[in-house]
Amino acid sequence: MAEEEEIVGEVEALQAVYGDDCLLLQTYPPSFHLHIKPRTADDSSQQFVEAIIGIQAGSKYPDEPPAIRIIDSKGLDEQRQKQLISCISERASELSSCLMLVALCEEAVERLSSMNHPDGECPLCLYPLVAEDSGSSEPFMKLMSCFHCFHCECIIRWWNWLELLKESDAPTASGSASSSGSIRDQDEESRRKCPVCRKSFLAKDIEHVLDFVKTQHAVTSSRSEVNNEDKILSSVSEKLRRAKFDAILKLQQEKGGLIEIKKHEVLRPGIYLPQPAALPSTASTEEAKEQQDKDLAANSRTNSSGSTNKPNTSRARNSSTKKHQGHNSRKQVAQSSRKQVTQWVKKENSNAT
Amino acid sequence: MSASSASSRKTLSKIACNRLQKELAEWQVNPPAGFKHKVTDNLQRWVIEVIGAPGTLYADETYNLQVDFPEHYPMEAPQVIFVPPAPLHPHIYSNGHICLDILYDSWSPAMTVSSICISILSMLSSSTVKQRPEDNDRYVKNCRNGRSPKETRWWFHDDKV
């Protein structure tokens, strides 16, 4: 009898520790569901798995370990589910004849934390979410309702595709459909379903990624333009063209027919050409002329290559700090997006309550 | 054959190519049971041999599936038909067209050739009668001009088979 009291005490302790995460089904013999999350200091953006496990003790508890099973889980493939259960069960048999419920729950959280990484490949492109040599992997996102993860680019490509379909369907729908209202709503709803499990998700999940991709895109597009530029600049025809241009420039300068662009000329509101450090104000001495020649040659080079470059400089500059975050380390990306994510979560919660 | 060859299709996008190469590599390591990919150098059209599952009406029967990939696969569903002679099945028309929702309205880009194959085999396996759809003749006549099954407005009324 004393033992039953002890067990009831243990259950009370359990409820004190886990609060709302513990759903008590029966006090004696104890049976409960426990909602476990990996230890991420309540940062939901770092959370890729979660589970509800059922622990059910028999009348011979604690001499006989309780039965443990998974009630529900997110982000865990079958293999990891099995592994989780077998780890907890193993711990249970180790602790046989001791009161072990809290210890088991701790073990569960511990194990789950060690499994807290996104699963395998992006379901849309089938390439790994996290590359083995983690440096080169693409940013990815997670749907909060099911924890399915996708590369940001992939999910946005899919989303834009659906937008496109919606637009192209719109005229025919209004022409032919009589009950278009309900159909439209249905469309809207079916659009917002996870491609993997078809569970509905919140529009915010996508909006957040759209914002992220926009800033990313500015970076990558300016990057790829630079790459293209390099290619163009190193091509033979471009070299010839430049040589010819330089010759004409020199000739013009010698004949005094060159109208010099003012160095501080405004290209766009707020953007100035950087002023060369040693800019001669007068071209009287031979030395200064030489210097000017060099400047002009340099200038002409930047001008010839700059036509595609310049309009982008502001964007590139704005996002250059983001670029570092985006490409050097994944963690920083997650951190920069952390605030927003936690914000929604809070909103979600406040909506729910 | 008429159905697929008519629609002049655009070549695969780069994304589609990458994805298909990935699928093909995965298939070679881990093909779905009962299927054999007939190797060609055409990434855009796969011909896949299906063998009816043992213990079903189609046991030991062999059919060929033809899978054509659109430019924007996997955003768009591939076109999947049986190369006639198609199996006798209440959802498979004699011209090889298959009435299966995931190939049309319920397509999701997270599905793969492999998952399609499994769905088709499960559709075959759960059949209890070997017969054509009721509207077979009418439908096939309608498709004579080489219409793709993806242009059909399908009604998916029966989810038992």
mmCIF file of C-alpha atoms in Angstrom, chain A:
data_model
loop_
_atom_site.group_PDB
_atom_site.id
_atom_site.type_symbol
_atom_site.label_atom_id
_atom_site.label_comp_id
_atom_site.label_asym_id
_atom_site.label_seq_id
_atom_site.Cartn_x
_atom_site.Cartn_y
_atom_site.Cartn_z
ATOM 1 C CA MET A 1 0.000 0.000 0.000
ATOM 2 C CA ALA A 2 2.872 2.295 0.860
ATOM 3 C CA GLU A 3 4.100 1.637 -2.598
ATOM 4 C CA GLU A 4 0.914 2.873 -4.221
ATOM 5 C CA GLU A 5 1.231 6.077 -2.249
ATOM 6 C CA GLU A 6 4.777 6.478 -3.455
ATOM 7 C CA ILE A 7 3.688 5.980 -7.016
ATOM 8 C CA VAL A 8 0.885 8.499 -6.665
ATOM 9 C CA GLY A 9 3.490 10.890 -5.280
ATOM 10 C CA GLU A 10 5.657 10.212 -8.296
ATOM 11 C CA VAL A 11 2.803 11.021 -10.624
ATOM 12 C CA GLU A 12 2.245 14.297 -8.790
ATOM 13 C CA ALA A 13 5.911 15.126 -9.205
ATOM 14 C CA LEU A 14 5.620 14.322 -12.896
ATOM 15 C CA GLN A 15 2.716 16.702 -13.295
ATOM 16 C CA ALA A 16 4.612 19.381 -11.427
ATOM 17 C CA VAL A 17 7.587 18.996 -13.729
ATOM 18 C CA TYR A 18 5.796 18.783 -17.059
ATOM 19 C CA GLY A 19 2.641 20.772 -16.428
ATOM 20 C CA ASP A 20 0.447 21.010 -19.506
ATOM 21 C CA ASP A 21 2.740 18.787 -21.540
ATOM 22 C CA CYS A 22 1.649 15.859 -19.430
ATOM 23 C CA LEU A 23 -1.832 14.526 -20.022
ATOM 24 C CA LEU A 24 -2.700 12.219 -17.168
ATOM 25 C CA LEU A 25 -5.046 9.420 -18.176
ATOM 26 C CA GLN A 26 -4.933 7.448 -14.960
ATOM 27 C CA THR A 27 -3.173 7.934 -11.646
ATOM 28 C CA TYR A 28 -2.814 4.353 -10.553
ATOM 29 C CA PRO A 29 -1.386 2.397 -12.179
ATOM 30 C CA PRO A 30 -0.027 5.482 -13.896
ATOM 31 C CA SER A 31 -0.818 6.103 -17.515
ATOM 32 C CA PHE A 32 -0.205 9.347 -19.346
ATOM 33 C CA HIS A 33 0.688 11.043 -22.589
ATOM 34 C CA LEU A 34 3.690 13.299 -22.651
ATOM 35 C CA HIS A 35 4.275 15.969 -25.262
ATOM 36 C CA ILE A 36 8.019 16.103 -25.762
ATOM 37 C CA LYS A 37 10.045 18.703 -27.601
ATOM 38 C CA PRO A 38 13.774 18.818 -28.122
ATOM 39 C CA ARG A 39 15.736 21.170 -25.912
ATOM 40 C CA THR A 40 16.053 24.311 -27.992
ATOM 41 C CA ALA A 41 15.454 26.856 -25.262
ATOM 42 C CA ASP A 42 11.886 27.268 -26.569
ATOM 43 C CA ASP A 43 13.184 28.442 -29.908
ATOM 44 C CA SER A 44 10.721 26.948 -32.336
ATOM 45 C CA SER A 45 12.828 27.834 -35.373
ATOM 46 C CA GLN A 46 15.469 25.411 -34.141
ATOM 47 C CA GLN A 47 12.953 22.658 -33.574
ATOM 48 C CA PHE A 48 12.614 20.010 -36.255
ATOM 49 C CA VAL A 49 10.991 17.184 -34.364
ATOM 50 C CA GLU A 50 8.425 16.664 -31.668
ATOM 51 C CA ALA A 51 6.425 13.766 -30.356
ATOM 52 C CA ILE A 52 3.702 12.674 -28.019
ATOM 53 C CA ILE A 53 4.617 9.477 -26.248
ATOM 54 C CA GLY A 54 2.313 7.293 -24.210
ATOM 55 C CA ILE A 55 3.642 5.705 -21.033
ATOM 56 C CA GLN A 56 1.428 3.132 -19.454
ATOM 57 C CA ALA A 57 2.444 1.277 -16.293
ATOM 58 C CA GLY A 58 0.894 -2.007 -15.239
ATOM 59 C CA SER A 59 -0.188 -3.058 -11.778
ATOM 60 C CA LYS A 60 3.248 -4.569 -11.192
ATOM 61 C CA TYR A 61 5.027 -1.285 -11.771
ATOM 62 C CA PRO A 62 7.815 -0.535 -10.918
ATOM 63 C CA ASP A 63 8.967 -4.122 -10.942
ATOM 64 C CA GLU A 64 7.723 -4.377 -14.471
ATOM 65 C CA PRO A 65 8.654 -1.473 -16.698
ATOM 66 C CA PRO A 66 5.797 0.492 -18.265
ATOM 67 C CA ALA A 67 4.800 0.130 -21.903
ATOM 68 C CA ILE A 68 5.997 2.978 -24.079
ATOM 69 C CA ARG A 69 4.691 3.954 -27.498
ATOM 70 C CA ILE A 70 4.471 6.881 -29.863
ATOM 71 C CA ILE A 71 1.056 8.497 -30.065
ATOM 72 C CA ASP A 72 1.936 11.175 -32.566
ATOM 73 C CA SER A 73 5.055 12.757 -33.978
ATOM 74 C CA LYS A 74 6.288 15.423 -36.351
ATOM 75 C CA GLY A 75 9.462 15.340 -38.351
ATOM 76 C CA LEU A 76 10.443 11.844 -37.248
ATOM 77 C CA ASP A 77 10.716 9.109 -39.830
ATOM 78 C CA GLU A 78 9.834 5.578 -38.853
ATOM 79 C CA GLN A 79 13.385 4.651 -38.074
ATOM 80 C CA ARG A 80 13.866 7.475 -35.646
ATOM 81 C CA GLN A 81 10.497 6.754 -34.046
ATOM 82 C CA LYS A 82 11.554 3.186 -33.403
ATOM 83 C CA GLN A 83 14.903 4.284 -32.110
ATOM 84 C CA LEU A 84 13.288 6.722 -29.722
ATOM 85 C CA ILE A 85 10.994 4.097 -28.266
ATOM 86 C CA SER A 86 13.678 1.470 -27.960
ATOM 87 C CA CYS A 87 15.979 3.895 -26.152
ATOM 88 C CA ILE A 88 13.324 4.777 -23.626
ATOM 89 C CA SER A 89 12.355 1.143 -23.168
ATOM 90 C CA GLU A 90 15.978 0.204 -22.625
ATOM 91 C CA ARG A 91 16.283 2.843 -19.963
ATOM 92 C CA ALA A 92 13.110 1.516 -18.378
ATOM 93 C CA SER A 93 14.493 -1.990 -18.024
ATOM 94 C CA GLU A 94 17.726 -0.595 -16.587
ATOM 95 C CA LEU A 95 15.763 1.211 -13.896
ATOM 96 C CA SER A 96 13.544 -1.755 -13.149
ATOM 97 C CA SER A 97 12.042 -1.751 -9.616
ATOM 98 C CA CYS A 98 12.858 1.920 -9.067
ATOM 99 C CA LEU A 99 10.344 4.691 -9.549
ATOM 100 C CA MET A 100 11.345 5.782 -13.002
ATOM 101 C CA LEU A 101 8.641 7.868 -14.637
ATOM 102 C CA VAL A 102 10.412 11.206 -14.416
ATOM 103 C CA ALA A 103 13.697 9.589 -15.421
ATOM 104 C CA LEU A 104 12.015 8.055 -18.474
ATOM 105 C CA CYS A 105 10.537 11.348 -19.494
ATOM 106 C CA GLU A 106 13.929 12.996 -19.175
ATOM 107 C CA GLU A 107 15.450 10.224 -21.242
ATOM 108 C CA ALA A 108 12.781 10.792 -23.887
ATOM 109 C CA VAL A 109 13.530 14.517 -24.090
ATOM 110 C CA GLU A 110 17.249 13.812 -24.151
ATOM 111 C CA ARG A 111 16.926 11.314 -27.001
ATOM 112 C CA LEU A 112 14.602 13.537 -28.945
ATOM 113 C CA SER A 113 17.045 16.408 -28.600
ATOM 114 C CA SER A 114 19.757 14.257 -30.111
ATOM 115 C CA MET A 115 17.436 13.543 -33.052
ATOM 116 C CA ASN A 116 16.607 17.164 -33.603
ATOM 117 C CA HIS A 117 17.697 17.634 -37.172
ATOM 118 C CA PRO A 118 15.688 17.925 -40.361
ATOM 119 C CA ASP A 119 15.022 14.718 -42.145
ATOM 120 C CA GLY A 120 16.908 13.757 -45.293
ATOM 121 C CA GLU A 121 16.080 15.403 -48.593
ATOM 122 C CA CYS A 122 13.940 18.253 -49.758
ATOM 123 C CA PRO A 123 10.793 16.497 -51.048
ATOM 124 C CA LEU A 124 10.636 18.833 -54.035
ATOM 125 C CA CYS A 125 14.114 18.643 -55.528
ATOM 126 C CA LEU A 126 15.220 15.455 -53.737
ATOM 127 C CA TYR A 127 18.577 16.962 -52.861
ATOM 128 C CA PRO A 128 19.696 16.900 -49.222
ATOM 129 C CA LEU A 129 18.343 19.655 -47.009
ATOM 130 C CA VAL A 130 21.637 19.897 -45.229
ATOM 131 C CA ALA A 131 24.678 19.060 -47.299
ATOM 132 C CA GLU A 132 27.221 16.761 -45.720
ATOM 133 C CA ASP A 133 29.882 19.420 -45.978
ATOM 134 C CA SER A 134 27.440 21.817 -44.410
ATOM 135 C CA GLY A 135 29.024 24.875 -45.990
ATOM 136 C CA SER A 136 27.345 24.618 -49.360
ATOM 137 C CA SER A 137 23.746 23.852 -48.516
ATOM 138 C CA GLU A 138 20.775 25.967 -49.482
ATOM 139 C CA PRO A 139 18.617 27.682 -46.880
ATOM 140 C CA PHE A 140 15.532 25.704 -46.033
ATOM 141 C CA MET A 141 12.266 26.248 -44.209
ATOM 142 C CA LYS A 142 9.823 24.242 -42.197
ATOM 143 C CA LEU A 143 6.044 24.218 -42.202
ATOM 144 C CA MET A 144 5.009 24.764 -38.615
ATOM 145 C CA SER A 145 1.946 22.539 -38.793
ATOM 146 C CA CYS A 146 3.714 19.343 -39.828
ATOM 147 C CA PHE A 147 7.441 20.065 -39.586
ATOM 148 C CA HIS A 148 8.028 19.040 -43.165
ATOM 149 C CA CYS A 149 11.082 20.882 -44.444
ATOM 150 C CA PHE A 150 11.810 22.260 -47.903
ATOM 151 C CA HIS A 151 14.508 24.336 -49.479
ATOM 152 C CA CYS A 152 13.237 27.913 -49.430
ATOM 153 C CA GLU A 153 13.796 28.190 -53.136
ATOM 154 C CA CYS A 154 11.903 24.972 -53.864
ATOM 155 C CA ILE A 155 8.831 25.777 -51.830
ATOM 156 C CA ILE A 156 8.676 29.273 -53.293
ATOM 157 C CA ARG A 157 9.007 27.902 -56.790
ATOM 158 C CA TRP A 158 6.044 25.652 -56.052
ATOM 159 C CA TRP A 159 4.088 28.495 -54.490
ATOM 160 C CA ASN A 160 4.701 30.784 -57.467
ATOM 161 C CA TRP A 161 3.674 27.990 -59.786
ATOM 162 C CA LEU A 162 0.354 27.701 -57.986
ATOM 163 C CA GLU A 163 -0.084 31.475 -58.167
ATOM 164 C CA LEU A 164 0.536 31.258 -61.885
ATOM 165 C CA LEU A 165 -2.027 28.500 -62.283
ATOM 166 C CA LYS A 166 -4.537 30.501 -60.314
ATOM 167 C CA GLU A 167 -4.052 33.496 -62.564
ATOM 168 C CA SER A 168 -4.349 31.500 -65.755
ATOM 169 C CA ASP A 169 -7.425 29.704 -64.414
ATOM 170 C CA ALA A 170 -9.162 32.846 -63.288
ATOM 171 C CA PRO A 171 -10.691 34.000 -66.592
ATOM 172 C CA THR A 172 -12.052 30.592 -67.524
ATOM 173 C CA ALA A 173 -13.411 30.055 -64.053
ATOM 174 C CA SER A 174 -15.392 33.280 -64.065
ATOM 175 C CA GLY A 175 -16.695 32.484 -67.518
ATOM 176 C CA SER A 176 -17.937 28.988 -66.979
ATOM 177 C CA ALA A 177 -18.278 28.194 -63.321
ATOM 178 C CA SER A 178 -21.580 28.935 -61.704
ATOM 179 C CA SER A 179 -20.738 28.109 -58.127
ATOM 180 C CA SER A 180 -17.389 29.794 -58.390
ATOM 181 C CA GLY A 181 -17.420 31.143 -54.859
ATOM 182 C CA SER A 182 -17.200 27.832 -53.111
ATOM 183 C CA ILE A 183 -14.833 26.455 -55.699
ATOM 184 C CA ARG A 184 -12.530 29.410 -55.258
ATOM 185 C CA ASP A 185 -12.493 28.953 -51.506
ATOM 186 C CA GLN A 186 -11.767 25.318 -51.941
ATOM 187 C CA ASP A 187 -8.916 26.144 -54.258
ATOM 188 C CA GLU A 188 -7.510 28.566 -51.787
ATOM 189 C CA GLU A 189 -7.627 25.927 -49.137
ATOM 190 C CA SER A 190 -6.170 23.130 -51.219
ATOM 191 C CA ARG A 191 -3.373 25.426 -52.256
ATOM 192 C CA ARG A 192 -2.252 25.880 -48.737
ATOM 193 C CA LYS A 193 -1.531 22.259 -48.057
ATOM 194 C CA CYS A 194 1.782 20.628 -47.430
ATOM 195 C CA PRO A 195 2.955 18.913 -50.636
ATOM 196 C CA VAL A 196 3.996 15.905 -48.590
ATOM 197 C CA CYS A 197 1.163 15.269 -46.131
ATOM 198 C CA ARG A 198 -1.518 17.682 -47.404
ATOM 199 C CA LYS A 199 -1.937 19.135 -43.970
ATOM 200 C CA SER A 200 -3.059 22.762 -44.166
ATOM 201 C CA PHE A 201 -0.537 25.325 -43.143
ATOM 202 C CA LEU A 202 -0.695 28.986 -42.256
ATOM 203 C CA ALA A 203 -0.138 31.581 -44.945
ATOM 204 C CA LYS A 204 2.447 33.109 -42.662
ATOM 205 C CA ASP A 205 4.732 30.142 -43.141
ATOM 206 C CA ILE A 206 5.048 31.036 -46.794
ATOM 207 C CA GLU A 207 5.050 34.797 -46.350
ATOM 208 C CA HIS A 208 8.015 34.565 -44.087
ATOM 209 C CA VAL A 209 9.948 32.571 -46.663
ATOM 210 C CA LEU A 210 8.911 34.929 -49.435
ATOM 211 C CA ASP A 211 10.437 37.785 -47.514
ATOM 212 C CA PHE A 212 13.532 35.777 -46.864
ATOM 213 C CA VAL A 213 13.908 34.699 -50.466
ATOM 214 C CA LYS A 214 13.488 38.258 -51.680
ATOM 215 C CA THR A 215 16.477 39.438 -49.696
ATOM 216 C CA GLN A 216 18.379 36.324 -50.643
ATOM 217 C CA HIS A 217 17.508 36.790 -54.258
ATOM 218 C CA ALA A 218 18.948 40.271 -54.283
ATOM 219 C CA VAL A 219 22.189 38.793 -53.081
ATOM 220 C CA THR A 220 22.320 35.836 -55.405
ATOM 221 C CA SER A 221 21.245 37.778 -58.458
ATOM 222 C CA SER A 222 23.870 40.409 -57.929
ATOM 223 C CA ARG A 223 26.330 37.623 -57.387
ATOM 224 C CA SER A 224 25.468 35.789 -60.551
ATOM 225 C CA GLU A 225 25.566 39.021 -62.481
ATOM 226 C CA VAL A 226 29.060 39.564 -61.228
ATOM 227 C CA ASN A 227 29.942 36.105 -62.410
ATOM 228 C CA ASN A 228 28.481 36.741 -65.809
ATOM 229 C CA GLU A 229 30.301 39.992 -65.915
ATOM 230 C CA ASP A 230 33.578 38.302 -65.188
ATOM 231 C CA LYS A 231 32.956 35.975 -68.065
ATOM 232 C CA ILE A 232 32.086 38.780 -70.424
ATOM 233 C CA LEU A 233 35.000 40.869 -69.284
ATOM 234 C CA SER A 234 37.511 38.131 -69.853
ATOM 235 C CA SER A 235 36.232 37.277 -73.327
ATOM 236 C CA VAL A 236 38.451 38.061 -76.296
ATOM 237 C CA SER A 237 35.987 40.309 -78.086
ATOM 238 C CA GLU A 238 35.528 42.360 -74.956
ATOM 239 C CA LYS A 239 39.285 42.805 -74.640
ATOM 240 C CA LEU A 240 39.488 43.976 -78.230
ATOM 241 C CA ARG A 241 36.578 46.292 -77.740
ATOM 242 C CA ARG A 242 38.167 47.758 -74.662
ATOM 243 C CA ALA A 243 41.512 48.250 -76.362
ATOM 244 C CA LYS A 244 39.799 50.083 -79.204
ATOM 245 C CA PHE A 245 37.814 52.199 -76.802
ATOM 246 C CA ASP A 246 40.928 53.067 -74.843
ATOM 247 C CA ALA A 247 42.687 54.134 -78.017
ATOM 248 C CA ILE A 248 39.839 56.410 -79.039
ATOM 249 C CA LEU A 249 39.684 57.804 -75.553
ATOM 250 C CA LYS A 250 43.349 58.621 -75.601
ATOM 251 C CA LEU A 251 43.071 60.271 -78.982
ATOM 252 C CA GLN A 252 40.102 62.329 -77.881
ATOM 253 C CA GLN A 253 41.926 63.372 -74.788
ATOM 254 C CA GLU A 254 44.988 64.435 -76.723
ATOM 255 C CA LYS A 255 42.888 66.541 -79.070
ATOM 256 C CA GLY A 256 41.081 68.019 -76.122
ATOM 257 C CA GLY A 257 37.738 66.662 -77.237
ATOM 258 C CA LEU A 258 36.893 64.762 -74.113
ATOM 259 C CA ILE A 259 34.175 65.919 -71.853
ATOM 260 C CA GLU A 260 35.012 64.540 -68.486
ATOM 261 C CA ILE A 261 32.338 63.139 -66.291
ATOM 262 C CA LYS A 262 32.396 64.871 -62.963
ATOM 263 C CA LYS A 263 33.654 62.475 -60.393
ATOM 264 C CA HIS A 264 30.959 63.257 -57.901
ATOM 265 C CA GLU A 265 28.112 63.017 -60.345
ATOM 266 C CA VAL A 266 24.998 61.535 -58.904
ATOM 267 C CA LEU A 267 23.941 58.337 -60.593
ATOM 268 C CA ARG A 268 20.959 57.766 -58.434
ATOM 269 C CA PRO A 269 19.705 59.702 -55.497
ATOM 270 C CA GLY A 270 21.928 58.751 -52.636
ATOM 271 C CA ILE A 271 24.579 56.973 -54.608
ATOM 272 C CA TYR A 272 27.826 58.589 -55.497
ATOM 273 C CA LEU A 273 30.753 57.372 -57.454
ATOM 274 C CA PRO A 274 33.619 56.868 -55.088
ATOM 275 C CA GLN A 275 36.145 59.640 -55.445
ATOM 276 C CA PRO A 276 39.610 58.437 -56.428
ATOM 277 C CA ALA A 277 42.075 59.181 -53.670
ATOM 278 C CA ALA A 278 44.583 61.109 -55.742
ATOM 279 C CA LEU A 279 42.444 63.201 -58.007
ATOM 280 C CA PRO A 280 44.359 65.976 -59.689
ATOM 281 C CA SER A 281 42.349 69.182 -59.863
ATOM 282 C CA THR A 282 44.464 70.730 -62.575
ATOM 283 C CA ALA A 283 46.060 69.024 -65.531
ATOM 284 C CA SER A 284 48.918 71.471 -65.947
ATOM 285 C CA THR A 285 51.916 69.312 -65.131
ATOM 286 C CA GLU A 286 53.017 66.300 -67.070
ATOM 287 C CA GLU A 287 52.808 64.152 -63.971
ATOM 288 C CA ALA A 288 49.254 65.096 -63.295
ATOM 289 C CA LYS A 289 48.338 64.324 -66.866
ATOM 290 C CA GLU A 290 49.724 60.868 -66.571
ATOM 291 C CA GLN A 291 47.803 60.355 -63.407
ATOM 292 C CA GLN A 292 44.674 61.515 -65.129
ATOM 293 C CA ASP A 293 45.265 59.128 -67.970
ATOM 294 C CA LYS A 294 45.358 56.307 -65.553
ATOM 295 C CA ASP A 295 42.226 57.484 -63.860
ATOM 296 C CA LEU A 296 40.440 57.773 -67.110
ATOM 297 C CA ALA A 297 41.486 54.348 -68.220
ATOM 298 C CA ALA A 298 40.302 52.959 -64.937
ATOM 299 C CA ASN A 299 37.133 54.939 -65.245
ATOM 300 C CA SER A 300 36.428 53.753 -68.725
ATOM 301 C CA ARG A 301 36.885 50.212 -67.570
ATOM 302 C CA THR A 302 34.436 50.565 -64.758
ATOM 303 C CA ASN A 303 32.068 52.343 -67.077
ATOM 304 C CA SER A 304 32.178 49.662 -69.688
ATOM 305 C CA SER A 305 31.533 47.001 -67.137
ATOM 306 C CA GLY A 306 29.441 49.136 -64.902
ATOM 307 C CA SER A 307 26.343 49.386 -67.024
ATOM 308 C CA THR A 308 24.878 46.230 -65.585
ATOM 309 C CA ASN A 309 26.523 46.619 -62.257
ATOM 310 C CA LYS A 310 25.540 50.042 -61.101
ATOM 311 C CA PRO A 311 21.813 49.805 -60.747
ATOM 312 C CA ASN A 312 22.433 46.924 -58.450
ATOM 313 C CA THR A 313 24.938 48.412 -56.140
ATOM 314 C CA SER A 314 22.383 49.727 -53.739
ATOM 315 C CA ARG A 315 20.679 46.398 -53.433
ATOM 316 C CA ALA A 316 23.896 44.533 -53.160
ATOM 317 C CA ARG A 317 25.101 46.892 -50.532
ATOM 318 C CA ASN A 318 21.926 46.702 -48.552
ATOM 319 C CA SER A 319 21.978 42.989 -48.450
ATOM 320 C CA SER A 320 25.675 42.469 -48.168
ATOM 321 C CA THR A 321 25.408 41.911 -44.453
ATOM 322 C CA LYS A 322 22.734 39.348 -45.074
ATOM 323 C CA LYS A 323 24.907 37.691 -47.601
ATOM 324 C CA HIS A 324 27.409 36.931 -44.937
ATOM 325 C CA GLN A 325 24.807 35.436 -42.737
ATOM 326 C CA GLY A 326 23.298 33.469 -45.505
ATOM 327 C CA HIS A 327 26.360 31.841 -46.855
ATOM 328 C CA ASN A 328 28.777 31.498 -44.060
ATOM 329 C CA SER A 329 26.717 29.680 -41.562
ATOM 330 C CA ARG A 330 23.261 28.292 -41.365
ATOM 331 C CA LYS A 331 22.933 29.069 -37.716
ATOM 332 C CA GLN A 332 23.105 32.745 -38.297
ATOM 333 C CA VAL A 333 20.334 32.586 -40.835
ATOM 334 C CA ALA A 334 18.202 30.800 -38.378
ATOM 335 C CA GLN A 335 19.056 33.354 -35.779
ATOM 336 C CA SER A 336 18.167 36.238 -37.987
ATOM 337 C CA SER A 337 14.836 34.640 -38.701
ATOM 338 C CA ARG A 338 14.309 33.649 -35.152
ATOM 339 C CA LYS A 339 12.539 36.703 -33.977
ATOM 340 C CA GLN A 340 9.899 36.519 -36.617
ATOM 341 C CA VAL A 341 9.263 32.898 -36.043
ATOM 342 C CA THR A 342 8.790 33.220 -32.355
ATOM 343 C CA GLN A 343 6.490 36.092 -33.004
ATOM 344 C CA TRP A 344 4.130 34.005 -35.030
ATOM 345 C CA VAL A 345 4.212 31.290 -32.536
ATOM 346 C CA LYS A 346 3.147 33.669 -29.912
ATOM 347 C CA LYS A 347 0.363 34.929 -32.098
ATOM 348 C CA GLU A 348 -0.741 31.425 -32.853
ATOM 349 C CA ASN A 349 -0.904 30.691 -29.208
ATOM 350 C CA SER A 350 -2.801 33.809 -28.402
ATOM 351 C CA ASN A 351 -5.265 32.978 -31.155
ATOM 352 C CA ALA A 352 -5.737 29.538 -29.813
ATOM 353 C CA THR A 353 -6.379 30.567 -26.254
#
